[in-house]
Short mmCIF file of C-alpha atoms in Angstrom, two decimals:
data_model
loop_
_atom_site.label_atom_id
_atom_site.label_comp_id
_atom_site.label_asym_id
_atom_site.label_seq_id
_atom_site.Cartn_x
_atom_site.Cartn_y
_atom_site.Cartn_z
CA ALA A 567 33.96 33.70 -6.70
CA PRO A 568 31.99 30.76 -5.42
CA PRO A 569 31.83 30.77 -1.47
CA ALA A 570 34.70 29.08 0.16
CA ALA A 571 33.53 25.47 1.75
CA GLU A 572 33.88 26.65 5.15
CA GLU A 573 31.44 29.90 4.29
CA VAL A 574 29.38 27.04 2.83
CA ALA A 575 29.05 24.80 5.59
CA THR A 576 28.53 28.02 8.54
CA GLU A 577 25.67 29.25 6.39
CA ASP A 578 23.88 26.01 5.77
CA PRO A 579 25.23 23.76 8.49
CA LYS A 580 22.09 21.57 7.83
CA GLY A 581 22.56 21.26 4.64
CA ALA A 582 26.30 20.31 4.72
CA LEU A 583 25.20 17.39 7.11
CA PHE A 584 22.10 16.56 4.77
CA ASP A 585 24.94 15.98 1.97
CA ALA A 586 27.40 14.24 3.96
CA ALA A 587 24.31 11.91 5.15
CA ALA A 588 23.59 11.23 2.29
CA ASP A 589 27.08 10.44 0.76
CA ALA A 590 26.98 7.89 3.81
CA ILE A 591 24.52 6.08 2.80
CA GLU A 592 25.12 5.91 -1.22
CA ALA A 593 28.60 4.60 0.26
CA GLY A 594 26.53 1.69 2.31
CA GLU A 595 28.70 4.11 5.65
CA TRP A 596 25.94 3.50 7.64
CA GLU A 597 27.41 4.70 10.84
CA VAL A 598 28.67 7.61 9.51
CA ALA A 599 25.25 8.43 7.62
CA ALA A 600 23.47 7.99 11.51
CA ALA A 601 26.27 10.36 13.11
CA GLN A 602 25.28 13.43 10.26
CA TYR A 603 21.40 12.88 11.44
CA ASP A 604 22.19 12.84 14.44
CA ALA A 605 24.58 16.16 14.64
CA ILE A 606 21.30 17.71 12.38
CA LEU A 607 19.10 16.28 15.33
CA ALA A 608 21.43 18.34 18.18
CA LEU A 609 20.87 21.45 16.16
CA ASP A 610 17.39 20.99 14.84
CA PRO A 611 15.47 18.57 16.77
CA ALA A 612 12.28 18.88 15.60
CA ASP A 613 13.70 18.04 11.98
CA ALA A 614 11.13 15.30 10.34
CA ASP A 615 13.91 14.66 7.35
CA ALA A 616 16.94 14.16 9.73
CA ARG A 617 14.20 11.53 11.83
CA ALA A 618 13.65 9.82 9.14
CA GLY A 619 17.15 9.62 7.40
CA THR A 620 17.86 8.53 10.90
CA THR A 621 15.03 5.35 11.00
CA VAL A 622 16.52 4.81 7.18
CA VAL A 623 19.98 4.10 7.85
CA ALA A 624 18.84 2.07 11.06
CA LEU A 625 16.60 0.35 8.71
CA GLN A 626 19.19 -0.48 5.92
CA LYS A 627 21.65 -1.16 9.34
CA ARG A 628 19.12 -4.25 10.35
CA LEU A 629 18.92 -5.16 6.36
CA GLU A 630 22.28 -6.10 6.40
CA GLY A 631 22.99 -10.03 5.93
CA VAL A 632 19.50 -11.04 5.49
CA ASP A 633 17.60 -13.12 3.09
CA PRO A 634 14.64 -11.29 1.97
CA THR A 635 12.91 -14.14 0.68
CA ALA A 636 13.73 -16.30 3.85
CA ALA A 637 12.57 -13.61 6.01
CA LEU A 638 9.09 -13.27 4.09
CA ALA A 639 8.93 -16.73 4.06
CA ALA A 640 9.94 -16.81 7.45
CA ALA A 641 7.02 -14.81 8.87
CA ASP A 642 3.79 -15.68 6.82
CA ALA A 643 4.86 -19.17 7.95
CA SER A 644 4.76 -18.49 11.57
CA PRO A 645 2.73 -15.07 11.96
CA ASP A 646 2.82 -14.70 15.68
CA ASP A 647 6.50 -14.91 15.27
CA ILE A 648 7.00 -10.90 16.16
CA ASP A 649 10.72 -10.85 15.64
CA ALA A 650 10.19 -12.57 12.06
CA ALA A 651 7.31 -10.22 11.27
CA ILE A 652 9.51 -7.23 12.35
CA VAL A 653 12.79 -8.51 10.14
CA ALA A 654 9.77 -9.22 7.20
CA THR A 655 8.16 -5.65 7.50
CA ASP A 656 11.70 -4.13 7.08
CA VAL A 657 12.04 -6.28 3.95
CA GLU A 658 8.89 -5.17 2.48
CA ILE A 659 9.55 -1.35 3.34
CA ALA A 660 13.11 -1.80 1.05
CA GLY A 661 10.99 -3.90 -1.37
CA GLY A 662 8.87 -0.48 -1.40
CA GLN A 663 6.16 -2.48 -0.46
CA PRO A 664 5.12 -0.57 2.72
CA ALA A 665 1.32 -1.36 2.77
CA LEU A 666 1.87 -4.59 3.00
CA ALA A 667 4.33 -4.35 6.14
CA TYR A 668 2.10 -2.05 7.83
CA ALA A 669 -0.57 -4.88 7.25
CA ARG A 670 1.76 -7.66 8.91
CA LEU A 671 2.96 -4.99 11.49
CA VAL A 672 -1.13 -3.96 12.21
CA THR A 673 -2.05 -7.65 12.19
CA ALA A 674 0.87 -8.45 14.97
CA VAL A 675 -0.55 -5.71 16.83
CA ARG A 676 -3.81 -7.39 16.64
CA ARG A 677 -2.85 -10.54 17.58
CA ASN A 678 -0.20 -10.03 20.23
CA PHE A 679 -0.29 -8.57 23.88
CA GLY A 680 2.27 -7.38 26.35
CA ASP A 681 5.45 -6.41 25.18
CA ASP A 682 5.12 -8.44 21.66
CA ARG A 683 2.26 -5.75 20.68
CA ASP A 684 3.62 -2.79 22.32
CA ARG A 685 7.04 -3.78 20.18
CA ALA A 686 4.81 -4.51 16.92
CA ARG A 687 3.27 -1.27 17.49
CA THR A 688 6.32 0.54 18.27
CA ARG A 689 7.77 -0.68 15.02
CA LEU A 690 5.13 0.33 12.69
CA LEU A 691 5.36 4.04 14.30
CA GLU A 692 8.97 4.32 12.99
CA CYS A 693 8.04 2.88 9.55
CA PHE A 694 5.04 6.11 9.45
CA GLU A 695 7.90 8.30 10.35
CA MET A 696 9.90 7.21 7.25
CA ALA A 697 6.96 8.04 5.15
CA GLY A 698 5.96 11.12 6.85
CA PRO A 699 1.90 12.07 8.34
CA ASP A 700 0.94 12.76 5.12
CA ASP A 701 1.53 9.14 2.99
CA PRO A 702 -1.89 7.81 2.06
CA ASP A 703 -0.96 4.22 3.43
CA VAL A 704 0.32 5.78 6.57
CA ILE A 705 -3.10 7.25 7.11
CA ALA A 706 -5.19 4.24 6.40
CA ALA A 707 -3.05 1.82 8.63
CA ARG A 708 -3.06 4.57 10.99
CA ARG A 709 -6.80 3.66 11.00
CA ALA A 710 -6.51 -0.13 11.08
CA LEU A 711 -3.66 0.28 14.08
CA ALA A 712 -6.10 2.48 16.32
CA SER A 713 -9.48 -0.78 14.92
CA ALA A 714 -6.42 -2.99 16.45
CA LEU A 715 -5.63 -1.14 19.75
CA TYR A 716 -9.45 -0.38 20.78
#
């Protein structure tokens, strides 16, 4: 006989939480998904997949109600506007264009100073976390970021 659901959950609590997070994402229930990832991180703070999941959920929450075309146009029209660059980056990441998103934020880091520069850099590092350290676009963008910072 197959194991009861309680037995499966106790045998692999992270697996059950990942499944619940995936179901919540599919349903567009961002808060529920975030709670599942937080529970995984409570069990294993170093879980890279849970950290990436948290970042993806945050991205989806930020994109609610955003018009992608308008967001990209606003960022292109005002390249020094960090808020516009960050929203456009979210649109590009969600649209499967991470290299463009990374380049946009590297440019923002290069063109700005102080808090604005730090906000762009922080968002770029969050984007890297979604893709993972071995992603070729991340590797190239990390080099570009290092050049922009120094």
